[in-house]
mmCIF file of C-alpha atoms and ligand atoms in Angstrom:
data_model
loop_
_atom_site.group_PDB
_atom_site.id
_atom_site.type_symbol
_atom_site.label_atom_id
_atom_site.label_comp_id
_atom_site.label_asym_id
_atom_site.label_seq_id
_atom_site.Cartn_x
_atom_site.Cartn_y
_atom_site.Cartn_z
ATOM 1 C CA UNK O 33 29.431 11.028 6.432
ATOM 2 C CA UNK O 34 30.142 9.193 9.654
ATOM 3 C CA UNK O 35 26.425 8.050 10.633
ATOM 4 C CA UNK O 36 23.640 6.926 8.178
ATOM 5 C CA UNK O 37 20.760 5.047 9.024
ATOM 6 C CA UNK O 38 19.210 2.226 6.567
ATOM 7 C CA UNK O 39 15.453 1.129 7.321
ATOM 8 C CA UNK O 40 15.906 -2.583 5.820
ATOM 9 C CA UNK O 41 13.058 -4.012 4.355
ATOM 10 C CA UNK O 42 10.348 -6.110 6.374
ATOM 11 C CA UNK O 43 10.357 -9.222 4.717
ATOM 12 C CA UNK O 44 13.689 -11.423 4.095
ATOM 13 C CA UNK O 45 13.467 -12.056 0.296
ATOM 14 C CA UNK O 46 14.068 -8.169 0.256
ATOM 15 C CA UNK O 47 16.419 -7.793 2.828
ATOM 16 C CA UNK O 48 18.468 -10.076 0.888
ATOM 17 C CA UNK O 49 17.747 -8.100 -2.257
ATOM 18 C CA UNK O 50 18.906 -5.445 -0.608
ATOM 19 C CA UNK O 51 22.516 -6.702 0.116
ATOM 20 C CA UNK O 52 24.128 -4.558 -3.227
ATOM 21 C CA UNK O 53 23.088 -1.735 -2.005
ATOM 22 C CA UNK O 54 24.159 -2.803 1.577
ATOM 23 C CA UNK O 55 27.528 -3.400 0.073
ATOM 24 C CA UNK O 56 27.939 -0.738 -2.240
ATOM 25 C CA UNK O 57 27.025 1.635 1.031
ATOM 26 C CA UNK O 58 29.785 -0.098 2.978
ATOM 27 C CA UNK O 59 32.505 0.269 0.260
ATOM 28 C CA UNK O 60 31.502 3.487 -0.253
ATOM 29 C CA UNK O 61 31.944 4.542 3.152
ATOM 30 C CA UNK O 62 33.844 2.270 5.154
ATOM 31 C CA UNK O 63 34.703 4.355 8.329
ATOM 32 C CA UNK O 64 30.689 4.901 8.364
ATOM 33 C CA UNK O 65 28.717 4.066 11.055
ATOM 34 C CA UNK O 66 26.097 1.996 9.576
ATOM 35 C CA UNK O 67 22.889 1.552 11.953
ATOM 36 C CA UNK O 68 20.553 -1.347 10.169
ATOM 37 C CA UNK O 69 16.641 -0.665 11.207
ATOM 38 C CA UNK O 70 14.028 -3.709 10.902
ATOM 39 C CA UNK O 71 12.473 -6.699 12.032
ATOM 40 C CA UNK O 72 14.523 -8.774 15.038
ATOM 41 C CA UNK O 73 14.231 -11.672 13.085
ATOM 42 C CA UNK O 74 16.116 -10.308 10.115
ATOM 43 C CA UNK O 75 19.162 -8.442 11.346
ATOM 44 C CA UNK O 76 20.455 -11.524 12.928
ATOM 45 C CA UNK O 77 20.876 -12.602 9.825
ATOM 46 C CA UNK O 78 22.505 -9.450 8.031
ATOM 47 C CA UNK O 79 24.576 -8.792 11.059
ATOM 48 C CA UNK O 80 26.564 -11.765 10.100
ATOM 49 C CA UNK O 81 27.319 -9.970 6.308
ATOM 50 C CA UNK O 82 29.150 -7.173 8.427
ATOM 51 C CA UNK O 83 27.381 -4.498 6.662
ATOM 52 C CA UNK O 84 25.686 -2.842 9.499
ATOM 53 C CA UNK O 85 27.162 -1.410 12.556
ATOM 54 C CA UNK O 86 24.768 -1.438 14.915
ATOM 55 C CA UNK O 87 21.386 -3.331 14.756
ATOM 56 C CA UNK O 88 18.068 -2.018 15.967
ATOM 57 C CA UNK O 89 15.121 -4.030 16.114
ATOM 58 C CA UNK O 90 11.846 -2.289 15.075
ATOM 59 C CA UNK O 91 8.776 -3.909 17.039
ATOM 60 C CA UNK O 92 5.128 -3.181 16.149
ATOM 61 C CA UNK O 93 4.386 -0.540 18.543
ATOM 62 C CA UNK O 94 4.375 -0.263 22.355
ATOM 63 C CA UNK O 95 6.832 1.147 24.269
ATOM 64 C CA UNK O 96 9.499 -1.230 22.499
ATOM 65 C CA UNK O 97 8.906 1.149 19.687
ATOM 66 C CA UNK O 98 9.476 3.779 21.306
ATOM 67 C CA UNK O 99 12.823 3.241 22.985
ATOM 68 C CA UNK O 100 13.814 2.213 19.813
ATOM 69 C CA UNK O 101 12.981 5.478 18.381
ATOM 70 C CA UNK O 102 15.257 7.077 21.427
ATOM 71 C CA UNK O 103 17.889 4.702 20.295
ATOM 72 C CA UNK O 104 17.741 6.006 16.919
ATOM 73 C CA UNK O 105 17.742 9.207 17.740
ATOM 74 C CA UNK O 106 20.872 9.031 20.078
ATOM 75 C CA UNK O 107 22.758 7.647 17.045
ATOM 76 C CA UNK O 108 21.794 10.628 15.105
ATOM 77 C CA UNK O 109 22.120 10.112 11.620
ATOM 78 C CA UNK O 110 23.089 11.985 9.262
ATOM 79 C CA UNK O 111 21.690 10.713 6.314
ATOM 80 C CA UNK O 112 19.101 8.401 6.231
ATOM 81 C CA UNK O 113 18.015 5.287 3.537
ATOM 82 C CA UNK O 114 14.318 4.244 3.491
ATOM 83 C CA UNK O 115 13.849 1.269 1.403
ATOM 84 C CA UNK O 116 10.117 0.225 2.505
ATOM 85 C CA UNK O 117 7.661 1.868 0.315
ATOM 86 C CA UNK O 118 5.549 2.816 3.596
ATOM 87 C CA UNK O 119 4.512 6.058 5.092
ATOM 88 C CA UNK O 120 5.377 4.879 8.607
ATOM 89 C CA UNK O 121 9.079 4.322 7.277
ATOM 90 C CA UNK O 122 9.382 7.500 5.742
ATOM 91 C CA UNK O 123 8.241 8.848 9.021
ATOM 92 C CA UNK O 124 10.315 7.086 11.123
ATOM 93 C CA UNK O 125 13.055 8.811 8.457
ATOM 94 C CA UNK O 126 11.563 12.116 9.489
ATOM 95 C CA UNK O 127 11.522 11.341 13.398
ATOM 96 C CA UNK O 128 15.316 10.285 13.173
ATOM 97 C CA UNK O 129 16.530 13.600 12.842
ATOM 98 C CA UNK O 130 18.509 12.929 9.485
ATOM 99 C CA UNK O 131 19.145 15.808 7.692
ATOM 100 C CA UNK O 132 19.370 14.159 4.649
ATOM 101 C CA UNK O 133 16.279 11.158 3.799
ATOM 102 C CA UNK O 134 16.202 9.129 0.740
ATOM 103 C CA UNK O 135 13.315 6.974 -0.365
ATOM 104 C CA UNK O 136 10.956 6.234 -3.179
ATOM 105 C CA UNK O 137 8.661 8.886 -3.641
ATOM 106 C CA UNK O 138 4.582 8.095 -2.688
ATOM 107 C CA UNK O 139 1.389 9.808 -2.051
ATOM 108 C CA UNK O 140 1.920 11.886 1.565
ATOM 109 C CA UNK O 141 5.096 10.443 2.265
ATOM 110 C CA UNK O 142 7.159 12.631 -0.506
ATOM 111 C CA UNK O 143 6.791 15.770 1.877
ATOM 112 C CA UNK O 144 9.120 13.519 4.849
ATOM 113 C CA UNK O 145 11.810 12.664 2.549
ATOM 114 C CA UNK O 146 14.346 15.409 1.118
ATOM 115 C CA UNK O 147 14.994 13.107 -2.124
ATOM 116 C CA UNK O 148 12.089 11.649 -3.245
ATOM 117 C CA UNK O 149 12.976 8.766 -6.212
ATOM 118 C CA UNK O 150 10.688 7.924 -8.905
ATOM 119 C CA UNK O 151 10.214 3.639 -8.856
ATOM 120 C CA UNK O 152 10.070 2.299 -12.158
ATOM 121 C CA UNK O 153 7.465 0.490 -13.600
ATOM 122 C CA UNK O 154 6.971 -2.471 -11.223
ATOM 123 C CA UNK O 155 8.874 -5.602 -13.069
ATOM 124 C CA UNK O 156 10.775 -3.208 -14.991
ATOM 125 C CA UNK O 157 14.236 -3.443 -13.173
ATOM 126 C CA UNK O 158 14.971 -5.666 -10.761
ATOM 127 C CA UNK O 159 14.706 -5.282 -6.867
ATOM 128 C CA UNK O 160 17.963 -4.583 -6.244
ATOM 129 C CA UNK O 161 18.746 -2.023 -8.702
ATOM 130 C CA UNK O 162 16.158 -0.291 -7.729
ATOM 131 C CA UNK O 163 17.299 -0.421 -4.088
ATOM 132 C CA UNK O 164 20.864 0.587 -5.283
ATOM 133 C CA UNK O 165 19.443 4.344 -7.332
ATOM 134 C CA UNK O 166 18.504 4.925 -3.381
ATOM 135 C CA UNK O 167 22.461 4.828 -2.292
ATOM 136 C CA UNK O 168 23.604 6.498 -5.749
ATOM 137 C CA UNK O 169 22.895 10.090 -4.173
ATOM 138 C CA UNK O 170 25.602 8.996 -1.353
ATOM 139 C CA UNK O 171 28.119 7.659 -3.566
ATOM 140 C CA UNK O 172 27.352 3.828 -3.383
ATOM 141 C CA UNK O 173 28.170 2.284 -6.295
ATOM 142 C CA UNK O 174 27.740 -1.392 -7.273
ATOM 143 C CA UNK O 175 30.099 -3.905 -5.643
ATOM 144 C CA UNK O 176 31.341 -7.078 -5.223
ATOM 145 C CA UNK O 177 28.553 -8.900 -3.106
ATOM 146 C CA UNK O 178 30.214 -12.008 -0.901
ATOM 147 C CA UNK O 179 28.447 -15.380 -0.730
ATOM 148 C CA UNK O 180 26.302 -14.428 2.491
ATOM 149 C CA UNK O 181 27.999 -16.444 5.797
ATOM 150 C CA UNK O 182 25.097 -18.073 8.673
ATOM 151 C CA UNK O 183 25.151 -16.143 11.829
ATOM 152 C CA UNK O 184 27.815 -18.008 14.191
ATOM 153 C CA UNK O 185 26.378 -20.503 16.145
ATOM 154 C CA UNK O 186 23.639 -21.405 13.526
ATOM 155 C CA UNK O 187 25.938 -24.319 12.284
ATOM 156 C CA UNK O 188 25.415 -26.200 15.534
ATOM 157 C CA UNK O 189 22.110 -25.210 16.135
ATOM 158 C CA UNK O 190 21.360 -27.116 12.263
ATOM 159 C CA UNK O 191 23.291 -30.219 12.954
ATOM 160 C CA UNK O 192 21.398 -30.751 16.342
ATOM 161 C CA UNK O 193 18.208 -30.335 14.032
ATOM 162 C CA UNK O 194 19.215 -32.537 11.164
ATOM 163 C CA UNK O 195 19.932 -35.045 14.435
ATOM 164 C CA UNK O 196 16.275 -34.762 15.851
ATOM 165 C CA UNK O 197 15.239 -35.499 12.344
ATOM 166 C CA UNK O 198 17.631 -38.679 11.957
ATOM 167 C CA UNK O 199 19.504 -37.410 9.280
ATOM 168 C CA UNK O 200 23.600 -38.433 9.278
ATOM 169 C CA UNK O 201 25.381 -37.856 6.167
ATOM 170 C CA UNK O 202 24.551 -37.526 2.845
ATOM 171 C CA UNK O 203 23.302 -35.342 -0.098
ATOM 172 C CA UNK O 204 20.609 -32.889 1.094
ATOM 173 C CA UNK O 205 17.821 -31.396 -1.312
ATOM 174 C CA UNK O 206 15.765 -28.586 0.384
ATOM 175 C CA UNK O 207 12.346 -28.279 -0.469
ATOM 176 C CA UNK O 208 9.878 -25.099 0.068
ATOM 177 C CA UNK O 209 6.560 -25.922 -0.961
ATOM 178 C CA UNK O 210 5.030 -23.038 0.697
ATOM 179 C CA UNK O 211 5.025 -18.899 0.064
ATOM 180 C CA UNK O 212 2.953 -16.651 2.653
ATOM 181 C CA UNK O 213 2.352 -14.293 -0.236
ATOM 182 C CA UNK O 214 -0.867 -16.631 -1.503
ATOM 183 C CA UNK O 215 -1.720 -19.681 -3.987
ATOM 184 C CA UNK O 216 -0.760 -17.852 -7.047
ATOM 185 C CA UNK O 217 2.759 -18.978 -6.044
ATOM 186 C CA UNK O 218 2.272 -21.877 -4.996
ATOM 187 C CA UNK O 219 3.283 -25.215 -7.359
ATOM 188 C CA UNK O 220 1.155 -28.085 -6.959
ATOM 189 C CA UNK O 221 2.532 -29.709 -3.837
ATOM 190 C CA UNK O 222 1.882 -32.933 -5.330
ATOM 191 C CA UNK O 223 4.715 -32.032 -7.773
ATOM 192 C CA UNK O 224 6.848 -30.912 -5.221
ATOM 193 C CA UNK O 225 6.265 -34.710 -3.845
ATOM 194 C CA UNK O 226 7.104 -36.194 -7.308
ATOM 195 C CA UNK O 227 10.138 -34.288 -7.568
ATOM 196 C CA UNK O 228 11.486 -35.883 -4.036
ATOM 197 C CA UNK O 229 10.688 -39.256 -4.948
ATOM 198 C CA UNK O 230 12.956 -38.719 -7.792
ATOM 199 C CA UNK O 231 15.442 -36.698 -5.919
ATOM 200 C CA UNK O 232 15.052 -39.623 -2.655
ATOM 201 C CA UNK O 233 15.932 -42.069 -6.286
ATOM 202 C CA UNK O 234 18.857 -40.395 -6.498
ATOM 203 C CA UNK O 235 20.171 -40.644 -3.446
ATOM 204 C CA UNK O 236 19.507 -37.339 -1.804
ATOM 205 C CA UNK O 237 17.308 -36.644 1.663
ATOM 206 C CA UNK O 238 14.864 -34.134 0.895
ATOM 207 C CA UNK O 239 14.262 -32.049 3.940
ATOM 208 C CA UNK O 240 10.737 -29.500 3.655
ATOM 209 C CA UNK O 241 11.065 -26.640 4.744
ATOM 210 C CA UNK O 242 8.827 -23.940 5.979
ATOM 211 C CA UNK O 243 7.304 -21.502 8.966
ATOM 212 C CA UNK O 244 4.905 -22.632 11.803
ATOM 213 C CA UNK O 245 1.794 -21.587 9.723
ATOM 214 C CA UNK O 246 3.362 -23.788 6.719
ATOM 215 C CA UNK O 247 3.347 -26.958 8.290
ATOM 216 C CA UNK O 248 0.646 -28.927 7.340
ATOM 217 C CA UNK O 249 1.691 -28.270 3.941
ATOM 218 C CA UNK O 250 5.160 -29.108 4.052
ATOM 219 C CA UNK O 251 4.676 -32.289 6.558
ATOM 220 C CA UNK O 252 1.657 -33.354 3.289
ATOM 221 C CA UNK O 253 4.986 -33.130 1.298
ATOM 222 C CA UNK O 254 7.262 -34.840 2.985
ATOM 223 C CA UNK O 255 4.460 -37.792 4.030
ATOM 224 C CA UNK O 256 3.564 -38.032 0.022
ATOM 225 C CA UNK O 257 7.160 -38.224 -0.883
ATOM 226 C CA UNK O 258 7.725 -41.217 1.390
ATOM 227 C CA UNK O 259 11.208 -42.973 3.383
ATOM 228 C CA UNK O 260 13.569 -40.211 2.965
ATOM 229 C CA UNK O 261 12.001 -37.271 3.341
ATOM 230 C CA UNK O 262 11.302 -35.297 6.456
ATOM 231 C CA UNK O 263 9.261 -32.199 7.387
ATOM 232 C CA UNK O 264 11.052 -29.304 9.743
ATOM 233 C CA UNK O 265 8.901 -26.178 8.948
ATOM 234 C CA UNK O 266 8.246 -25.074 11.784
ATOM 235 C CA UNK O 267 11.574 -26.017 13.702
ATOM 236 C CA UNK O 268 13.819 -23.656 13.008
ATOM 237 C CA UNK O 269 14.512 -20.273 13.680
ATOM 238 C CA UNK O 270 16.141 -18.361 10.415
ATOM 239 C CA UNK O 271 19.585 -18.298 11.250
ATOM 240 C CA UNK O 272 19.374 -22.231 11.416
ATOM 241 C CA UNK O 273 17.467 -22.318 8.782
ATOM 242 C CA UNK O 274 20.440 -20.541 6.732
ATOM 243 C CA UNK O 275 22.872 -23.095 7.953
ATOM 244 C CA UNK O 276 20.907 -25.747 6.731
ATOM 245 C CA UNK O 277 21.432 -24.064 3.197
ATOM 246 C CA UNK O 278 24.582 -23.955 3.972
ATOM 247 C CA UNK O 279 24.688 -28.112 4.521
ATOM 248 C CA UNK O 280 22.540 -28.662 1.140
ATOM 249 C CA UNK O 281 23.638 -29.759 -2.507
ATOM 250 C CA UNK O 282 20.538 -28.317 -3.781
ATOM 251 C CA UNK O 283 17.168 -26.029 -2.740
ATOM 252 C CA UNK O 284 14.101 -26.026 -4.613
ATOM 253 C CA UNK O 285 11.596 -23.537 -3.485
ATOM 254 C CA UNK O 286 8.418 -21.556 -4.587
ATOM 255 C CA UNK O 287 9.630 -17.744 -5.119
ATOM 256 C CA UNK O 288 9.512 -17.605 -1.050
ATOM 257 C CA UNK O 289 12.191 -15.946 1.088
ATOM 258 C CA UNK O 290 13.178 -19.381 1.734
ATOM 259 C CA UNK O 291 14.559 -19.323 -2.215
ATOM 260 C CA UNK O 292 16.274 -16.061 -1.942
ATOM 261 C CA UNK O 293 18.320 -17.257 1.368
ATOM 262 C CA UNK O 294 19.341 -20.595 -0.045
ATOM 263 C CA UNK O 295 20.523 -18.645 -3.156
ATOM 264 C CA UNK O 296 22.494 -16.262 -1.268
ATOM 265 C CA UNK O 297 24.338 -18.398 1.090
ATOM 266 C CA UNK O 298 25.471 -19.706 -2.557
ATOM 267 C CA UNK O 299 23.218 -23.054 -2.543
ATOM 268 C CA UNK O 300 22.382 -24.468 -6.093
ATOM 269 C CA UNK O 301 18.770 -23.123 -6.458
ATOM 270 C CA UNK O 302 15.845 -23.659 -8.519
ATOM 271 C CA UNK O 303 12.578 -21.188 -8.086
ATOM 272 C CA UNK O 304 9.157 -21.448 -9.358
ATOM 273 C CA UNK O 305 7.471 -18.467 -10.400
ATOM 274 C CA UNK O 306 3.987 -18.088 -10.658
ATOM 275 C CA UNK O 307 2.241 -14.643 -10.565
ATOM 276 C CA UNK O 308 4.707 -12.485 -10.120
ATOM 277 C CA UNK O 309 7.850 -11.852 -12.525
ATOM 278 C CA UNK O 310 11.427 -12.910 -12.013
ATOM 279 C CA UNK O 311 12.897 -10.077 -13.820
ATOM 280 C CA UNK O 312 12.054 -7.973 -10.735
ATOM 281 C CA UNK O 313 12.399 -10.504 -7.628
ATOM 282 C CA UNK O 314 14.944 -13.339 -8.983
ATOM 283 C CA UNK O 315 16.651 -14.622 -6.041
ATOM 284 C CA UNK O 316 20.471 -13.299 -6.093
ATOM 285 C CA UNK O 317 23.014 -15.996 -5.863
ATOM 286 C CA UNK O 318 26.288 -17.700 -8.230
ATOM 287 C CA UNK O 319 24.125 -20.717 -8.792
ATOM 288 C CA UNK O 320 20.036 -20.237 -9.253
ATOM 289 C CA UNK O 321 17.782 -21.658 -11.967
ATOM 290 C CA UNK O 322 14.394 -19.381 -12.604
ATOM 291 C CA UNK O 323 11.563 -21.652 -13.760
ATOM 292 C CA UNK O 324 8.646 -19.125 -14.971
ATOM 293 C CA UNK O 325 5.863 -20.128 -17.530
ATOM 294 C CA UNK O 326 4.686 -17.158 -18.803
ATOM 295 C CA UNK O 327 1.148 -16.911 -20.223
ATOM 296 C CA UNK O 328 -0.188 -14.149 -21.666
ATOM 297 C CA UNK O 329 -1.701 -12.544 -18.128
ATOM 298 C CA UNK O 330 1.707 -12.974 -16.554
ATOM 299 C CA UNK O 331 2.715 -11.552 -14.440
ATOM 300 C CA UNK O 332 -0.380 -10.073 -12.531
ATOM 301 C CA UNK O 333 0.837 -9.904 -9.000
ATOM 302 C CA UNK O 334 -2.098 -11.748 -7.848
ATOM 303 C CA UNK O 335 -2.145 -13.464 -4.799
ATOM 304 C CA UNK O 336 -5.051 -15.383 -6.139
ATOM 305 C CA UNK O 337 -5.920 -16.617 -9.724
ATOM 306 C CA UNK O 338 -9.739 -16.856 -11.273
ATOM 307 C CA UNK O 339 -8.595 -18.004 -14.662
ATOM 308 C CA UNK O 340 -6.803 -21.639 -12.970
ATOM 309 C CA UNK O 341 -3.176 -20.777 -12.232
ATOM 310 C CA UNK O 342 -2.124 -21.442 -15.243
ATOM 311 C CA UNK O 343 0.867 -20.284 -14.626
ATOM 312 C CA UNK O 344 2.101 -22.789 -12.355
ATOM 313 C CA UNK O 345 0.424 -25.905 -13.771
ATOM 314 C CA UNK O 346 2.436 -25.104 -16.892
ATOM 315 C CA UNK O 347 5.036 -26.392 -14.847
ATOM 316 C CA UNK O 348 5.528 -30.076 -14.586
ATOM 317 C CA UNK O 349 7.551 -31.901 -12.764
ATOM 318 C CA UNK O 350 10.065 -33.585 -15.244
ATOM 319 C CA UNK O 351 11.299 -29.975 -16.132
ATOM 320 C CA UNK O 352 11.464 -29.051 -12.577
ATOM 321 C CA UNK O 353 13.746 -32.296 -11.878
ATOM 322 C CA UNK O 354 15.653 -31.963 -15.004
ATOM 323 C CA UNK O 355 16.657 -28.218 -13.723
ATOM 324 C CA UNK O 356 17.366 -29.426 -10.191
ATOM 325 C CA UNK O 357 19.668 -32.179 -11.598
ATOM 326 C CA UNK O 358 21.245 -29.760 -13.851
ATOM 327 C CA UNK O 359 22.008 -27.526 -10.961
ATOM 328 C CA UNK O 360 23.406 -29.395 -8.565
ATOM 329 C CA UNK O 361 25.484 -31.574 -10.823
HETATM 330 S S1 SF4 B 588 -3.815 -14.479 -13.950
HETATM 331 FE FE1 SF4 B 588 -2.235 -15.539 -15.108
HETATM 332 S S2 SF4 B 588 -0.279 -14.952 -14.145
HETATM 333 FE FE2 SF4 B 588 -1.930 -14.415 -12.736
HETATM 334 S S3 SF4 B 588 -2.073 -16.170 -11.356
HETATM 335 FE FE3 SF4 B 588 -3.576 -16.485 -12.993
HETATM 336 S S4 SF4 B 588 -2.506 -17.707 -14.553
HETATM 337 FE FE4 SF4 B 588 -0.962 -16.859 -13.173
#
């Protein structure tokens, strides 16, 4: 095989779930030209892991999209990996010209791909396993997955930001209080707060971090937490926002994509769960702590909860701290 095409997933927690299988595809073929389709935002950041080739940007629609879709089809795959569960992906599969297109089987979207693969039950096997049964029919087989390095550049870009925010020196502590996915994984953000009072008590500065739309949350945070603690959702752009990992004893994070980056760039991390289950989407990394209280209706995959999120007020803040300390010792 000299081309194959991989449509990476659309949000970064499983992009970076998908890095075995990204591996595995590159060991497995390394004089393979590897084009990596998805979001702009994203392939910055797995261009720097060296397991794509060439990286093409998949916009919403527009003409964007469709010079895009010429690019593809200039590269002309051979093969083609689908790891979004989406009919448009399996289409875009179709449109590529692969002769070969591998994906998880679904209603109406079966009949695009020529290997269709049964998921299993969701929370049954973990995200990336699953993503690795869709390289097995090319040969990739599990492999040694590298601490993952911040695009170049990024390192400069986070010291300038750790500037504006009058940090010099120190022991950092990450915080991300937020996750676009709902409430139902959300921890109290007064806890969050408790837990940097005792981290500022400690000697670390606790930066919150978190998108635009996250920022009244994580600057509620940071102001409840008090002198030490700053607020920079908002501020960065992702590949900083790795290299601030990078620059951090210690990340502690709702299951967010925020969690799975810290943990890959090899950050001590600790992740609350709340609705969903950490046997399928544990953040992959050498050093990560899974906190999950696990009542009887867990895990629903709510985004909301009627019954009180119990959950995540299971969770209290000692344990939280004790597994942070415990971490990043
Ligand atoms: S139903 Fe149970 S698992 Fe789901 S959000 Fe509510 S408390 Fe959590």
């Amino acid at each position: 095989m000299e081309r194959l095409l991989v449509r990476l997933p659309n949000w970064l927690g499983d992009l970076l779930m998908s890095r075995p299988l990204l591996h595995a595809l590159r060991n497995a073929h390394p004089g393979c030209a590897i084009a990596g389709v998805g979001p702009a935002a994203l392939l910055e950041l797995i261009a720097a892991d060296r397991v794509i080739d060439h990286a093409i940007p998949w916009p919403a629609g527009g003409p964007e999209r469709r010079a895009a879709l010429r690019e593809i089809r200039s590269f002309a795959p051979e093969a083609a990996l689908v790891l979004p569960p989406s009919f448009s992906s399996a289409l875009l599969a179709w449109r590529s010209g692969a002769r070969e297109r591998i994906g998880f089987g679904g209603e109406a979207r079966s009949a695009l791909l020529t290997r269709a693969l049964e998921r299993p039950p969701r929370g049954e096997t973990h995200l990336s396993r699953e993503y690795l049964a869709l390289g097995e029919p090319l040969g990739a087989r599990p492999a040694p997955v590298p601490a993952l390095e911040p695009p170049p550049l990024a390192a400069a870009r986070a010291e300038q930001s750790l500037e504006r925010a009058g940090v010099r020196g120190g022991k950092l502590a990450l915080l991300g209080p937020g996750a676009r996915y709902g409430p139902a994984k959300r921890w109290d953000p007064e806890r969050f707060a408790a837990v940097a009072r005792a981290l500022i008590g400690r000697d670390f500065r606790v930066l919150v971090c978190g998108a635009m739309d996250e920022r009244d949350e994580c600057e509620a945070v940071a102001r409840a937490a008090g002198e030490g603690a700053t607020s920079l959702a908002g501020t960065t752009d992702l590949a900083t926002q790795a290299a601030l990992c990078g620059r951090a004893a210690l990340a502690l994070c709702n299951d967010s994509g925020l969690a799975h980056l810290a943990a890959a760039i090899g950050t001590p991390t600790v992740t609350i769960f709340g609705s969903t289950s950490s046997a399928w989407t544990a953040p992959l990394g050498p050093r990560v702590r899974l906190i999950q209280r696990s009542p009887v209706c867990s895990p629903c995959f709510q985004r909301t909860c009627r019954i009180g999120y119990r959950c995540l007020t299971a969770v209290e803040a000692a344990s939280v701290l004790r597994a942070c300390l415990e971490v990043a010792a």
